[in-house]
XYZ file of C-alpha atoms in Angstrom:
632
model
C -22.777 61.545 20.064
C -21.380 58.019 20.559
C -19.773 58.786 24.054
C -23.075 60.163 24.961
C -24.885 56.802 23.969
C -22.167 54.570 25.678
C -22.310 57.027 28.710
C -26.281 56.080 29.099
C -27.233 53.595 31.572
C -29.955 51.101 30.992
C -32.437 52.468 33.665
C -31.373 55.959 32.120
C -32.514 54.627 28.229
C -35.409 53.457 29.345
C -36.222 56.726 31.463
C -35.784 58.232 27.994
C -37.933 55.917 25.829
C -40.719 56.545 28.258
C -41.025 60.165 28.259
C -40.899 59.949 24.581
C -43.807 57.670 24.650
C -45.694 59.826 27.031
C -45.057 62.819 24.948
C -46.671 61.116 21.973
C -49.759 60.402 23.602
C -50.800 64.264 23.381
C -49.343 64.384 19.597
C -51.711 61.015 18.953
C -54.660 62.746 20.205
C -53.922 65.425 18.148
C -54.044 64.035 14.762
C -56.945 62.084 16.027
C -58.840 65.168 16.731
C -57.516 66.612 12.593
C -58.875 63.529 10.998
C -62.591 63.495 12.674
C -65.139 66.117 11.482
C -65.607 67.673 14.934
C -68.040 71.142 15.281
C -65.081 72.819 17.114
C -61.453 72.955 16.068
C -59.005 70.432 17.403
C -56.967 72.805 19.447
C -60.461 74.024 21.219
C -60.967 70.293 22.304
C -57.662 69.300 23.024
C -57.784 72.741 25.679
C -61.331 71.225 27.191
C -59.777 67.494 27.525
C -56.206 69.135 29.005
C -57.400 68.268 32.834
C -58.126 65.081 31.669
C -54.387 64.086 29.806
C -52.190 64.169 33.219
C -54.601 61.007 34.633
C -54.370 59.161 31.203
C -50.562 59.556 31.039
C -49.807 58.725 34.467
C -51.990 55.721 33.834
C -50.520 54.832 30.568
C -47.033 55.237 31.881
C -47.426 53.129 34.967
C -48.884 50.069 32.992
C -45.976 50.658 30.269
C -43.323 50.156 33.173
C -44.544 47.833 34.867
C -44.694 45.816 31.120
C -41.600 46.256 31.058
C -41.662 48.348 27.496
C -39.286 51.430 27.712
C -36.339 48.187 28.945
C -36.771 46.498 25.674
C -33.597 47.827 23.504
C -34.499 48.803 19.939
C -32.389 46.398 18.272
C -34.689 43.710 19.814
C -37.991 45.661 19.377
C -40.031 42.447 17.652
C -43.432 41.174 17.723
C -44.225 40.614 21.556
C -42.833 43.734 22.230
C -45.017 45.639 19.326
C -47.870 43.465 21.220
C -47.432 44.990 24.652
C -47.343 48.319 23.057
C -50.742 48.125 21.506
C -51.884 46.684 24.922
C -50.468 50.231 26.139
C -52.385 51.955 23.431
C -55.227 50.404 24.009
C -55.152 51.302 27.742
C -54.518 54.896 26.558
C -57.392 54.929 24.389
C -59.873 53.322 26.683
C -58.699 55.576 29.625
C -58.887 59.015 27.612
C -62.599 57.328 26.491
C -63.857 56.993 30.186
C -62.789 59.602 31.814
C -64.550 61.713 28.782
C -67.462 60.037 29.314
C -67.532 60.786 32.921
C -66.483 64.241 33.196
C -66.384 65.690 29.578
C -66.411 66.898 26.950
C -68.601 63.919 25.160
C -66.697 62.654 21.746
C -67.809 60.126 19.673
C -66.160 56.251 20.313
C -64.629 56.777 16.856
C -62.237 59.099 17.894
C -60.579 57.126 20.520
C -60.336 54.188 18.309
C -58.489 56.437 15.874
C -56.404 57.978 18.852
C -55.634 54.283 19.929
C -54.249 53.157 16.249
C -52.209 56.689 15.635
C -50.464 56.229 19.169
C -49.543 52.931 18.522
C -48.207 53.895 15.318
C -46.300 56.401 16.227
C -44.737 54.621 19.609
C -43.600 51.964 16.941
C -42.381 54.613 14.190
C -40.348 56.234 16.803
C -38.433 52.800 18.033
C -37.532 52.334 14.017
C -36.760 56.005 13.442
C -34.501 55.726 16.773
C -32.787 52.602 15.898
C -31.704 53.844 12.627
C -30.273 56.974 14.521
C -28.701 55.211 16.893
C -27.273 52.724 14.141
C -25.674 55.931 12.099
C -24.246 56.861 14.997
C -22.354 53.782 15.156
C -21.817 53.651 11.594
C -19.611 57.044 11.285
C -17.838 56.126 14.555
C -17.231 52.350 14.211
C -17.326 51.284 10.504
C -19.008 48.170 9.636
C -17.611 45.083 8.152
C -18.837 44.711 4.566
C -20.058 40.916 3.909
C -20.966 38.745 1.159
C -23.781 36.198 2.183
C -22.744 32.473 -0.058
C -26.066 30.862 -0.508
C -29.538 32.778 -0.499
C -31.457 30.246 0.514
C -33.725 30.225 3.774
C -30.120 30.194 6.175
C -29.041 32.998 4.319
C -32.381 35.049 4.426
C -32.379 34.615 7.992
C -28.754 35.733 8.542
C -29.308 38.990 6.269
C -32.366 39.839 8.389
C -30.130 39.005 11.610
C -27.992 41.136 10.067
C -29.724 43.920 9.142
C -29.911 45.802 12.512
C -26.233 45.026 13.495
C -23.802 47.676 14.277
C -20.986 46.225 13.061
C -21.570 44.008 9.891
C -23.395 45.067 6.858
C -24.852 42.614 4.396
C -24.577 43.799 0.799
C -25.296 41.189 -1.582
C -25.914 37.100 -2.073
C -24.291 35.022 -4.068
C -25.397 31.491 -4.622
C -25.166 28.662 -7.264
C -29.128 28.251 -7.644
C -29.912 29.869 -11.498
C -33.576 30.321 -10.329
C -31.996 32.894 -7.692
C -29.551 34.687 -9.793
C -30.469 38.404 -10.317
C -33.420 38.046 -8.130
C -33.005 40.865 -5.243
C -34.347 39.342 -1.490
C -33.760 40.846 1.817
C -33.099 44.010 -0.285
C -29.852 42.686 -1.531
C -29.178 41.972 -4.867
C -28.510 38.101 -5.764
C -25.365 37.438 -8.050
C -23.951 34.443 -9.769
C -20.701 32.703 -7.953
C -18.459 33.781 -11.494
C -18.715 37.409 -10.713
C -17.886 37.203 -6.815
C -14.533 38.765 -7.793
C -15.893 41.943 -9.439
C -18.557 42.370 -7.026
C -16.025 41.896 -4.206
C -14.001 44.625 -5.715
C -16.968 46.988 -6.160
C -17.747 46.225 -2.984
C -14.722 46.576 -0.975
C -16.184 43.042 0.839
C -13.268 41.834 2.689
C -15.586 38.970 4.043
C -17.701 35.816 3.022
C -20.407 34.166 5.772
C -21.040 30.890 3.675
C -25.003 29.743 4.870
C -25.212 26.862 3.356
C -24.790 24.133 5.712
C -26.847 21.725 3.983
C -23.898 21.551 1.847
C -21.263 18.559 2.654
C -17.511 19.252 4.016
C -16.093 18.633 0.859
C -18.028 20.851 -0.691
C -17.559 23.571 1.378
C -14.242 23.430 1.723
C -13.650 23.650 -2.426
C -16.323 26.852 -2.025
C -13.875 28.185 1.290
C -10.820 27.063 -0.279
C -11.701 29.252 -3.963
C -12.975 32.482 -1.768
C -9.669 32.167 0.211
C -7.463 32.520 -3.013
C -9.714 35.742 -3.959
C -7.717 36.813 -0.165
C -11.195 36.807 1.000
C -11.991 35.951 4.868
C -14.564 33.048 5.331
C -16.874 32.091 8.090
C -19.151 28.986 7.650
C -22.506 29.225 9.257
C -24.005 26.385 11.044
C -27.341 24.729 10.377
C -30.310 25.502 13.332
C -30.458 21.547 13.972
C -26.274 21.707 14.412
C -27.068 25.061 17.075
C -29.971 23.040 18.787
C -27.869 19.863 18.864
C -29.890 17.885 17.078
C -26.464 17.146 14.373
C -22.647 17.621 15.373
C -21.606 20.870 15.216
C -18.151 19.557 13.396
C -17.836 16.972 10.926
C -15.033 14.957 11.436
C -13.389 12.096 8.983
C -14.439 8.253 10.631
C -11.141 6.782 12.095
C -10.531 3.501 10.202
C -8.993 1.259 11.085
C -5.260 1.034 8.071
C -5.848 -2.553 7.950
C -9.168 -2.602 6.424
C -7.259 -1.151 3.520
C -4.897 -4.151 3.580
C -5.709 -6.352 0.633
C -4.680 -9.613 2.748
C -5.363 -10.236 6.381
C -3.233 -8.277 9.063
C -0.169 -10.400 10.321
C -0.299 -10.398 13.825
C 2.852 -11.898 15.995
C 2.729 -12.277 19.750
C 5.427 -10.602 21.073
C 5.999 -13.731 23.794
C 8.272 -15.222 20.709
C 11.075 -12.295 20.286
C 10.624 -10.799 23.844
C 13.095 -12.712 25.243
C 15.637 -11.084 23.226
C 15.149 -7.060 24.205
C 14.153 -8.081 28.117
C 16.417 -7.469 30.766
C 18.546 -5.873 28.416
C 19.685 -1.905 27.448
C 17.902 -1.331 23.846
C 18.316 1.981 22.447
C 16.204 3.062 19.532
C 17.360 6.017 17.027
C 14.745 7.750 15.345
C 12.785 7.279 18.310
C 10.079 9.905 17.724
C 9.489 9.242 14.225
C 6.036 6.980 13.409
C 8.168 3.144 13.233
C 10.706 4.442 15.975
C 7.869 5.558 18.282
C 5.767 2.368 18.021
C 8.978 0.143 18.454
C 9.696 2.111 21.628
C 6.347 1.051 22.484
C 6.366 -2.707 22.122
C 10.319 -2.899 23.218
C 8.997 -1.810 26.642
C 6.437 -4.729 26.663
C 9.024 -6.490 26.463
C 10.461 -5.086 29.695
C 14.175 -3.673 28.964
C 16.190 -2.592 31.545
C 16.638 0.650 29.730
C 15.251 2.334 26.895
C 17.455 5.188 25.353
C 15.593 7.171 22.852
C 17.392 8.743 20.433
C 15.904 11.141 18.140
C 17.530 14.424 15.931
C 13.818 16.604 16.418
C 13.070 17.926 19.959
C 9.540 18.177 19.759
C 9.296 14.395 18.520
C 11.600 13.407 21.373
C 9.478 15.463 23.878
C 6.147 13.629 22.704
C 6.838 10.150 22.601
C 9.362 10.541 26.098
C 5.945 12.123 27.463
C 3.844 9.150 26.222
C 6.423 6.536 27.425
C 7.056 8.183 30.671
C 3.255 8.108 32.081
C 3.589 4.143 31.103
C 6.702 3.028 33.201
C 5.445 4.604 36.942
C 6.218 1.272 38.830
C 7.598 -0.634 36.119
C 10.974 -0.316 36.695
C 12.174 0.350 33.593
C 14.648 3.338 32.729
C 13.564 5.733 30.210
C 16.399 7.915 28.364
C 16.050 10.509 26.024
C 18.678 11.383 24.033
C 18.502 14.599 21.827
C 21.186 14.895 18.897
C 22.182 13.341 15.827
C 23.191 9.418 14.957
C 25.437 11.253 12.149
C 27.943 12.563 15.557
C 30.456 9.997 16.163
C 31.114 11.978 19.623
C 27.661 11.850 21.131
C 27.169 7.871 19.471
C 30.007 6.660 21.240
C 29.597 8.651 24.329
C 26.177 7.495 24.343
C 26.794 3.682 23.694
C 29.620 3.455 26.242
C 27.627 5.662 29.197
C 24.458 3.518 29.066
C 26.259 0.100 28.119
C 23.528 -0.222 25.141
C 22.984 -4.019 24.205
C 20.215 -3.669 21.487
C 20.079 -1.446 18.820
C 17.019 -0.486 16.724
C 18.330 1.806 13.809
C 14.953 3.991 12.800
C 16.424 7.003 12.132
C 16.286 8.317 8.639
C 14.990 10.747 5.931
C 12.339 8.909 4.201
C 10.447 11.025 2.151
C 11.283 10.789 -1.418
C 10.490 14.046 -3.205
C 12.215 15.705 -0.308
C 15.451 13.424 -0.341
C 15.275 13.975 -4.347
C 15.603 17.613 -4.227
C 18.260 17.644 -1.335
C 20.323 14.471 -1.922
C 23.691 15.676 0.301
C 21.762 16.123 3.731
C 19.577 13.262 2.632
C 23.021 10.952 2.133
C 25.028 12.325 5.123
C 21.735 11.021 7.349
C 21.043 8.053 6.101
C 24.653 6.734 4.850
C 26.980 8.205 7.177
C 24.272 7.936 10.143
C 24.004 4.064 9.631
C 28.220 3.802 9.729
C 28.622 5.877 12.315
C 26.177 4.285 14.560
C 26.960 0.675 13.463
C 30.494 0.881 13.388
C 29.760 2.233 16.984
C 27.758 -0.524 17.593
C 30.412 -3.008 16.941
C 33.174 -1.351 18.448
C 31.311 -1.480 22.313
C 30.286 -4.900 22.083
C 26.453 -4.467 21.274
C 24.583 -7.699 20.719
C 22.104 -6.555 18.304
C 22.128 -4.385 15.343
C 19.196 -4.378 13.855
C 18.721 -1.466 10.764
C 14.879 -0.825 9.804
C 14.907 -0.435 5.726
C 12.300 -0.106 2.924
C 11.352 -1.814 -0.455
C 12.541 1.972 -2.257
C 16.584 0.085 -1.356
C 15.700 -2.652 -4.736
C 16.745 -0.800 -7.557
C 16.143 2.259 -6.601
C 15.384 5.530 -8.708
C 15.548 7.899 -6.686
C 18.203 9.275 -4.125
C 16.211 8.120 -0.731
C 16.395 4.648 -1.896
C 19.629 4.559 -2.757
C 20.400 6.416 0.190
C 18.934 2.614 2.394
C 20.207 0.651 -0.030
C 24.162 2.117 0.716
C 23.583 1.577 4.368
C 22.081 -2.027 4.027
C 25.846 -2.331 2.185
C 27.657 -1.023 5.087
C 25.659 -3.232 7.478
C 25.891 -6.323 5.286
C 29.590 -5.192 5.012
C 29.894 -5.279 9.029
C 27.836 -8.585 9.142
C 30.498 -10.435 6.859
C 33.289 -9.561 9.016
C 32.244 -10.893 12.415
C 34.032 -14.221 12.900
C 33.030 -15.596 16.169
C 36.509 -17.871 15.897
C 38.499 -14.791 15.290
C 39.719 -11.519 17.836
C 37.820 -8.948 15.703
C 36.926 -6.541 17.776
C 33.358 -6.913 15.824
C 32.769 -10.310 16.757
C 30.007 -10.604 19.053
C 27.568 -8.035 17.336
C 24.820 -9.415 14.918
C 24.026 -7.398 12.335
C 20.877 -7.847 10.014
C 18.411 -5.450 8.442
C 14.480 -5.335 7.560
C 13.296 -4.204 4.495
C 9.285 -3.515 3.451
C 6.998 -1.501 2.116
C 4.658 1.400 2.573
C 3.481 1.908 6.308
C 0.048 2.484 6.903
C -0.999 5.536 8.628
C 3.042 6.782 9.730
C 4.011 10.698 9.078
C 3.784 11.174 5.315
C 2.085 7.963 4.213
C -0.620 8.222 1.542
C -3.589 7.721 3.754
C -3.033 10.508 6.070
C -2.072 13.135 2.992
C -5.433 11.701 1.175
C -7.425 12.336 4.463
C -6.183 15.839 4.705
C -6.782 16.313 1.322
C -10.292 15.467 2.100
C -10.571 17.322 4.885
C -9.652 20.221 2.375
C -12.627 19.565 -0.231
C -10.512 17.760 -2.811
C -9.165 16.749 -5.105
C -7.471 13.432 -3.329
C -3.889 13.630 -5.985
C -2.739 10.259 -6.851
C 0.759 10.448 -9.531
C -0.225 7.862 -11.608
C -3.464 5.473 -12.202
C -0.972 2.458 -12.666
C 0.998 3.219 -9.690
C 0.956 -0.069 -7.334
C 2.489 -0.253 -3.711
C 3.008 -2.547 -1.022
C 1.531 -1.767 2.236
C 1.318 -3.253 6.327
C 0.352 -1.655 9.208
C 2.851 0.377 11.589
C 2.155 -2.508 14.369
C 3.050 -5.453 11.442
C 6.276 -3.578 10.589
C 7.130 -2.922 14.350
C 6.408 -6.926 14.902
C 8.704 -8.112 12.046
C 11.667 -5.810 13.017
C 11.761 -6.829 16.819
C 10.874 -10.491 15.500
C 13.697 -10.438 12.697
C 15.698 -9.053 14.950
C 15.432 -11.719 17.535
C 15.939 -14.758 14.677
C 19.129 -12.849 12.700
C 22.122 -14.732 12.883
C 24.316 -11.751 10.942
C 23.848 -10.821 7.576
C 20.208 -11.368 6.528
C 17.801 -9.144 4.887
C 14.815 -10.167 6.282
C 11.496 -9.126 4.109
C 7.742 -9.921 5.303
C 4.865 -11.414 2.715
C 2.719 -8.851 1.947
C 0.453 -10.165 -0.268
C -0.406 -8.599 -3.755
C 0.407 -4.381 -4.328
C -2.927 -2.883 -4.286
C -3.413 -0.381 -6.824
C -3.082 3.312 -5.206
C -5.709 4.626 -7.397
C -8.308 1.818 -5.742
C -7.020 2.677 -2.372
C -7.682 6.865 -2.876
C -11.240 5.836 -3.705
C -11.598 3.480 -0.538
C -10.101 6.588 1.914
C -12.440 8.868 0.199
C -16.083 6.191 0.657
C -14.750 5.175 4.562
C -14.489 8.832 5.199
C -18.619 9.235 4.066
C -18.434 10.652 1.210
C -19.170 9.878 -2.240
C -16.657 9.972 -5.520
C -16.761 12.742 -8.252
C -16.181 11.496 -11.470
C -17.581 12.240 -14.933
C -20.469 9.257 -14.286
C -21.143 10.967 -10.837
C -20.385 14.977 -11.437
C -22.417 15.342 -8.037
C -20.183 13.327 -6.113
C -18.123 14.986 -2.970
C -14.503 14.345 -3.899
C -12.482 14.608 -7.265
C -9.138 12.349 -7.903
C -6.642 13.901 -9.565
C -3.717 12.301 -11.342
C -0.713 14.683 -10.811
C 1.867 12.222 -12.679
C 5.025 10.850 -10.902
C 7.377 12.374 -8.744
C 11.315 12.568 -9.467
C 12.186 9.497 -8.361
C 8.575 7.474 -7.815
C 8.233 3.828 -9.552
C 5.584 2.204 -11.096
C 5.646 -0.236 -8.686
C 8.292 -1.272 -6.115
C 10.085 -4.464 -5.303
C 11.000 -6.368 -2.158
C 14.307 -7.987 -3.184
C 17.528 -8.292 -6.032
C 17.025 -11.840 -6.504
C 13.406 -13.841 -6.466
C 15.891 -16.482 -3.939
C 13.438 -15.953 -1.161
C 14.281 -18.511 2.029
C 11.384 -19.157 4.598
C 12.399 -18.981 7.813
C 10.377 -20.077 11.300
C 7.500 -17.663 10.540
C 5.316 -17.994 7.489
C 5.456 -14.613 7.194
C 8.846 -13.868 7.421
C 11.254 -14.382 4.420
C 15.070 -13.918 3.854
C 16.272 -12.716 0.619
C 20.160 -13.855 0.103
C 21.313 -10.949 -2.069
C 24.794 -10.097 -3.488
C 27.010 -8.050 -1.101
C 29.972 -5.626 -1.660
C 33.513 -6.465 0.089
C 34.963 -4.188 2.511
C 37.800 -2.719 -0.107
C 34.231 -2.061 -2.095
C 32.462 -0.072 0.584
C 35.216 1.677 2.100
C 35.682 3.098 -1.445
C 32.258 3.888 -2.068
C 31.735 5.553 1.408
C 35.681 7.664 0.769
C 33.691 9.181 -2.621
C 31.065 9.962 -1.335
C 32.420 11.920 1.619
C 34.297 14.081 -0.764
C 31.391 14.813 -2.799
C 29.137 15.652 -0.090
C 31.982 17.841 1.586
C 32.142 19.853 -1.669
C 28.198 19.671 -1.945
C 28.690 18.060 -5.208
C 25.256 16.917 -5.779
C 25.730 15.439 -9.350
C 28.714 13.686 -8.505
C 27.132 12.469 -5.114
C 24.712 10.433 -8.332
C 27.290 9.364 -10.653
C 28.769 7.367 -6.848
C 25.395 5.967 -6.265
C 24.819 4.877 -9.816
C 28.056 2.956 -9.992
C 27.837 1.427 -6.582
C 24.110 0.793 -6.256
C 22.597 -2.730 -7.922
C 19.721 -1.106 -10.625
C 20.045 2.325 -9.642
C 18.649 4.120 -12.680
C 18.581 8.209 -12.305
C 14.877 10.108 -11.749
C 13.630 12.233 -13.997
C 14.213 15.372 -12.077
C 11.777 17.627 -14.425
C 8.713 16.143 -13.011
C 6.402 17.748 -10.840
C 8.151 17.851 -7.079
C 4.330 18.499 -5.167
C-alpha cells in the first residue's frame, strides 16, 4: 500500500480527491432526499433529477479545480481550505436548485440547503477519514518516533497539535513542572509530573524529549536537558515563535568580558617600546608555543620584530593553530616563522634545533600545569617539567644563547602538590645555571643570562577558572568552587606575557622576578561575578529562583588555601613599579646534580612514591597533598 502512495504523483492525488468529491455529490443528495418528507420516495426523485446531476457535477468540478481544492494535501487540509469547500458546496447546492427550478421536478428550497450542508460534510469527513488511512499506512511501514512533550503550556499545545498529523513522530504525553497542570489531560495527552518521567518513559518506550519551554532561561534548560540526558533520553529544545520570527536570537550565548574586569586592581599595562629592543633583530624561539602564555608571547615577540621565530610546541594541533594565526600576520614583514613539532624533554632535537637556527632568545613556556592532572601522574608530569627545563637550558648555555628566560608560577613557593614542585625543581636548575656564569671566566656558560618569572593564576588561558565556570554555565550549573576560603592571585594573559618579555629584557642572571598583583580575590566572589556578567542571576537559599547554583566540591590533592609569590618577604623593586625581585635561597651545583641523579632513577623505575620522598627533601616547604580528596 505504501509503494502505491509514494508511486502517486501530485496531479494523479488530486485526480483522485476529485472524483471522490464528485461521487459524493450524488450520495449528498441522497440523504438529503431521506431526511425531507417528500410525497414520492427518494430513489423516484433522485431517477427524475438524474438528467439534471451530469450539469451540476461538471459545474461543481470545474469551480473545485480551478480553486485549487483536490491540490491541497490532507495533512494541510485547515480552515481556508474547509472555506473553499463550502464555497464548492454551495455552488453545488445552488446549481442542483436552478436547474430544478427551470426544468424540474419542483422541490422545496429546504432540500437544497440540506443537500448543501450534507455535501460539505461529507467532502470534509472524507479528507479526515483519508488522512487517518493514509497515516496507518505509514505507521505499519515506517514506525513513528515516540516523544515526550517538557512543558504543556501554550508552546507545547501547539507542538502536540503540529504533531498530531505527522507521519513520523507521535506525541504521547506532557510533562511539566506547573501543579495546576499535573494530571490534567490536553491535546488528548495525559499531563504528568517531572518525578515520574522515568516510569512513564519506560511504559512508554519514549526514546525522545522535545522540551517547549523556551520562556525558560539557558541555565535552566540545560539542568532540565542535562537530567533527561542521564535517563539516556534524546533531547531537542524548541524555540520560542519571537526567536523563529527573529524578533530574539535564536542562540543564547555567554557576554564576552573582558578578564580584567575581574581583576581586583587596575590592569598593568607595559609598552612593549621598553623590552623590544632586546628580542628585535634577533632569533627567539619559544617552547610551549601553542599553549595559552606561549601563544600570546609568540604574539608580542613578533611586535617586536625578530629575525626568526621558532615555535616549539609537543601537541600538533596547538602548533598547527597558532603557526596558522602567526603566518597570515608576517606576509611582508620579513620575519621567519618556524615551527618546530617535538619535545623540549629530547636532547637530540634541542640541540639540533638550537645549533640549525642559531637561536639567541629563549622563552621557556612549555610545561604541564594543571594540578589535579600532574597530582595523579607525577613521573610524566616531572620528566616534562624537570628534565625539559635541563635539557633545554643546559642546551641553551652550551650554544651561546643570550637569553634564558623560564616562565614559572606562584604553585613553585612551598608547594603541595607535585606540579609545583615540579617549577619549583626547574627554577633550581636555572638558578643553578645562573650562579655559574662568570663573565671573567672560560665557562663555556658564560655569556647566557638566565632568570625566571614567577606569578599567579592567568586569566582566561586553557584550564583557568573562568573558562571552566563559563562552561559550567553554559551547562545549567552548578559553577563548583573547592573551597569558600580558597583565595588566588590573578593577571591577565597580556600582563603575564608583558612581565616575562619585560623581565626578561632587565635580568642580569639569577633573579626571580615576581609582578604586584594586588590583594587575592576570593574565588568564591569571583564564581558569583562570572555567573551575574554572563546575565544571569545566583541560586542560593535567599534566591531559590535564581539561574545558577555554586557548589563547594572541597579541595583538590594538592590545592592551597591560598598561594604565595615568594620564600622570603625580601622583595627588591626594580625599574618598574610593578615588577619585583625576590632574592631567595639557592641550591649548589653538587646539590642539584644530586637531586636531578635521584630523581632520574625513580622516574626510570616509575617509582612514584619515591619520585615524593626526592621532592620533599629537596624542595623549600614542600608538604605532601592529601591524595584522598576528590580529583574532579
Amino acid at each position: 500500500m505504501l509503494k502505491l502512495l509514494e508511486a502517486l504523483t501530485r496531479q494523479q492525488k488530486a485526480m483522485v480527491i476529485l472524483v471522490l468529491d464528485m461521487g459524493l455529490l450524488p450520495v449528498a443528495l441522497f440523504f438529503a432526499l431521506m431526511l425531507q418528507n417528500m410525497p414520492s420516495s427518494s430513489l423516484t426523485i433522485l431517477g427524475k433529477m438524474l438528467p439534471l446531476i451530469p450539469y451540476v457535477l461538471l459545474g461543481t468540478g470545474g469551480l473545485s479545480y480551478w480553486l485549487g481544492i483536490p491540490r491541497v494535501q490532507l495533512i494541510a487540509y485547515e480552515r481556508h481550505a474547509v472555506g473553499l469547500t463550502a464555497l464548492v458546496a454551495l455552488f453545488a447546492a445552488l446549481s442542483a436548485a436552478t436547474l430544478c427550478a427551470i426544468f424540474g421536478p419542483k422541490l422545496p428550497a429546504g432540500l437544497f440547503v440540506v443537500f448543501g450542508l450534507i455535501y460539505l460534510l461529507l467532502m470534509v469527513a472524507a479528507r479526515a477519514f483519508l488522512l487517518q488511512v493514509v497515516l496507518a499506512v505509514y505507521r505499519r511501514a515506517r514506525p513513528r518516533a515516540r516523544v515526550l512533550i517538557y512543558g504543556a503550556g501554550n508552546t507545547g499545545t501547539q507542538l502536540a497539535q503540529a504533531l498530531k498529523a505527522h507521519d513520523g513522530i507521535d506525541p504521547v504525553a506532557f510533562v511539566d513542572d506547573n501543579k495546576s497542570l499535573q494530571g490534567l489531560v490536553l491535546m488528548g495527552l495525559p499531563v504528568y509530573a517531572p518525578s515520574r518521567i522515568s516510569k512513564v518513559v519506560e511504559a512508554r518506550r519514549i526514546k525522545r524529549v522535545l522540551l517547549a519551554m523556551p520562556s525558560l532561561s539557558s541555565p535552566k534548560q540545560a539542568r532540565i536537558i542535562h537530567r533527561l540526558q542521564n535517563l539516556g533520553l534524546e533531547v531537542q529544545a524548541l524555540p520560542s515563535f519571537a526567536q523563529l520570527i527573529g524578533e530574539e536570537a535564536l542562540v543564547e550565548k555567554l557576554t564576552p568580558v573582558a578578564p580584567q574586569s575581574f581583576l581586583s586592581r587596575d590592569a598593568c599595562d607595559m609598552p612593549l617600546q621598553t623590552s623590544a629592543g632586546s628580542y628585535a633583530g634577533r632569533v627567539v624561539l619559544v617552547s610551549g608555543a601553542g599553549g595559552s602564555i606561549g601563544s600570546e608571547l609568540s604574539r608580542q615577540v613578533l611586535a617586536c620584530r625578530p629575525t626568526k621565530l621558532v615555535l616549539y610546541e609537543l601537541s600538533e594541533l596547538a602548533l598547527y593553530t597558532i603557526h596558522q594565526e602567526l603566518s597570515q600576520q608576517l606576509e611582508g614583514a620579513g620575519i621567519e616563522l618556524v615551527p618546530v613539532l617535538g619535545s623540549v624533554t629530547d636532547p637530540r632535537q634541542v640541540r639540533r634545533v638550537l645549533e640549525r637556527h642559531k637561536v639567541q632568545v629563549v622563552l621557556h613556556a612549555a610545561a604541564y600545569k594543571h594540578v589535579p592532572l600532574v597530582e595523579t601522574n607525577p613521573l610524566p608530569g616531572l620528566a616534562n617539567n624537570v628534565f625539559g627545563t635541563q635539557t633545554l637550558a643546559s642546551a641553551a648555555a652550551e650554544f651561546g644563547v643570550e637569553r634564558f628566560i623560564l616562565v614559572s608560577s606562584d604553585k613553585a613557593v612551598r608547594p603541595t602538590n607535585v606540579m609545583g614542585a615540579s617549577k619549583r625543581m626547574a627554577e633550581l636548575i636555572v638558578q643553578d645555571l645562573a650562579s655559574r656564569c662568570d663573565p671573567n671566566g672560560d665557562s663555556s656558560t658564560r655569556r647566557t643570562v638566565f632568570t625566571m618569572v614567577r606569578f599567579g593564576n592567568v586569566l582566561g588561558s586553557s584550564g583557568s577558572v573562568i573558562p571552566l565556570f563559563q562552561e559550567q554555565i553554559s551547562r545549567g550549573g552548578p559553577v563548583t568552587v573547592t573551597d569558600p576560603q580558597v583565595k588566588r592571585y590573578f593577571m591577565t594573559i597580556r600582563e603575564a606575557v608583558q612581565l616575562v618579555l619585560q623581565a626578561g629584557a632587565e635580568a642580569k642572571g639569577g633573579e626571580v622576578f615576581v609582578l604586584d598583583m594586588g590583594e587575592p580575590v576570593s574565588i568564591l566572589q569571583l564564581a558569583g561575578q562570572v555567573i551575574e556578567a554572563a546575565g544571569y542571576s545566583l541560586r542560593d537559599a535567599e534566591h531559590p529562583d535564581g539561574d545558577i547554583a555554586i557548589e563547594i566540591i572541597g579541595l583538590r590533592p594538592g590545592e592551597k588555601m591560598q598561594e604565595e609569590l615568594t620564600l622570603s618577604s625580601e622583595l627588591i623593586r626594580t625599574a618598574h613599579p610593578k615588577i619585583l625581585c625576590a632574592r631567595e635561597a639557592v641550591l649548589s651545583e653538587i646539590e642539584v646534580a644530586a637531586f636531578m641523579r635521584a630523581l632520574r632513577q625513580t622516574v626510570a623505575v616509575g617509582d612514584e612514591e619515591g619520585a615524593r620522598q626526592i621532592i620533599m627533601r629537596w624542595v623549600e616547604g614542600y608538604v605532601q597533598a592529601d591524595r584522598d580528596r576528590k580529583t574532579s
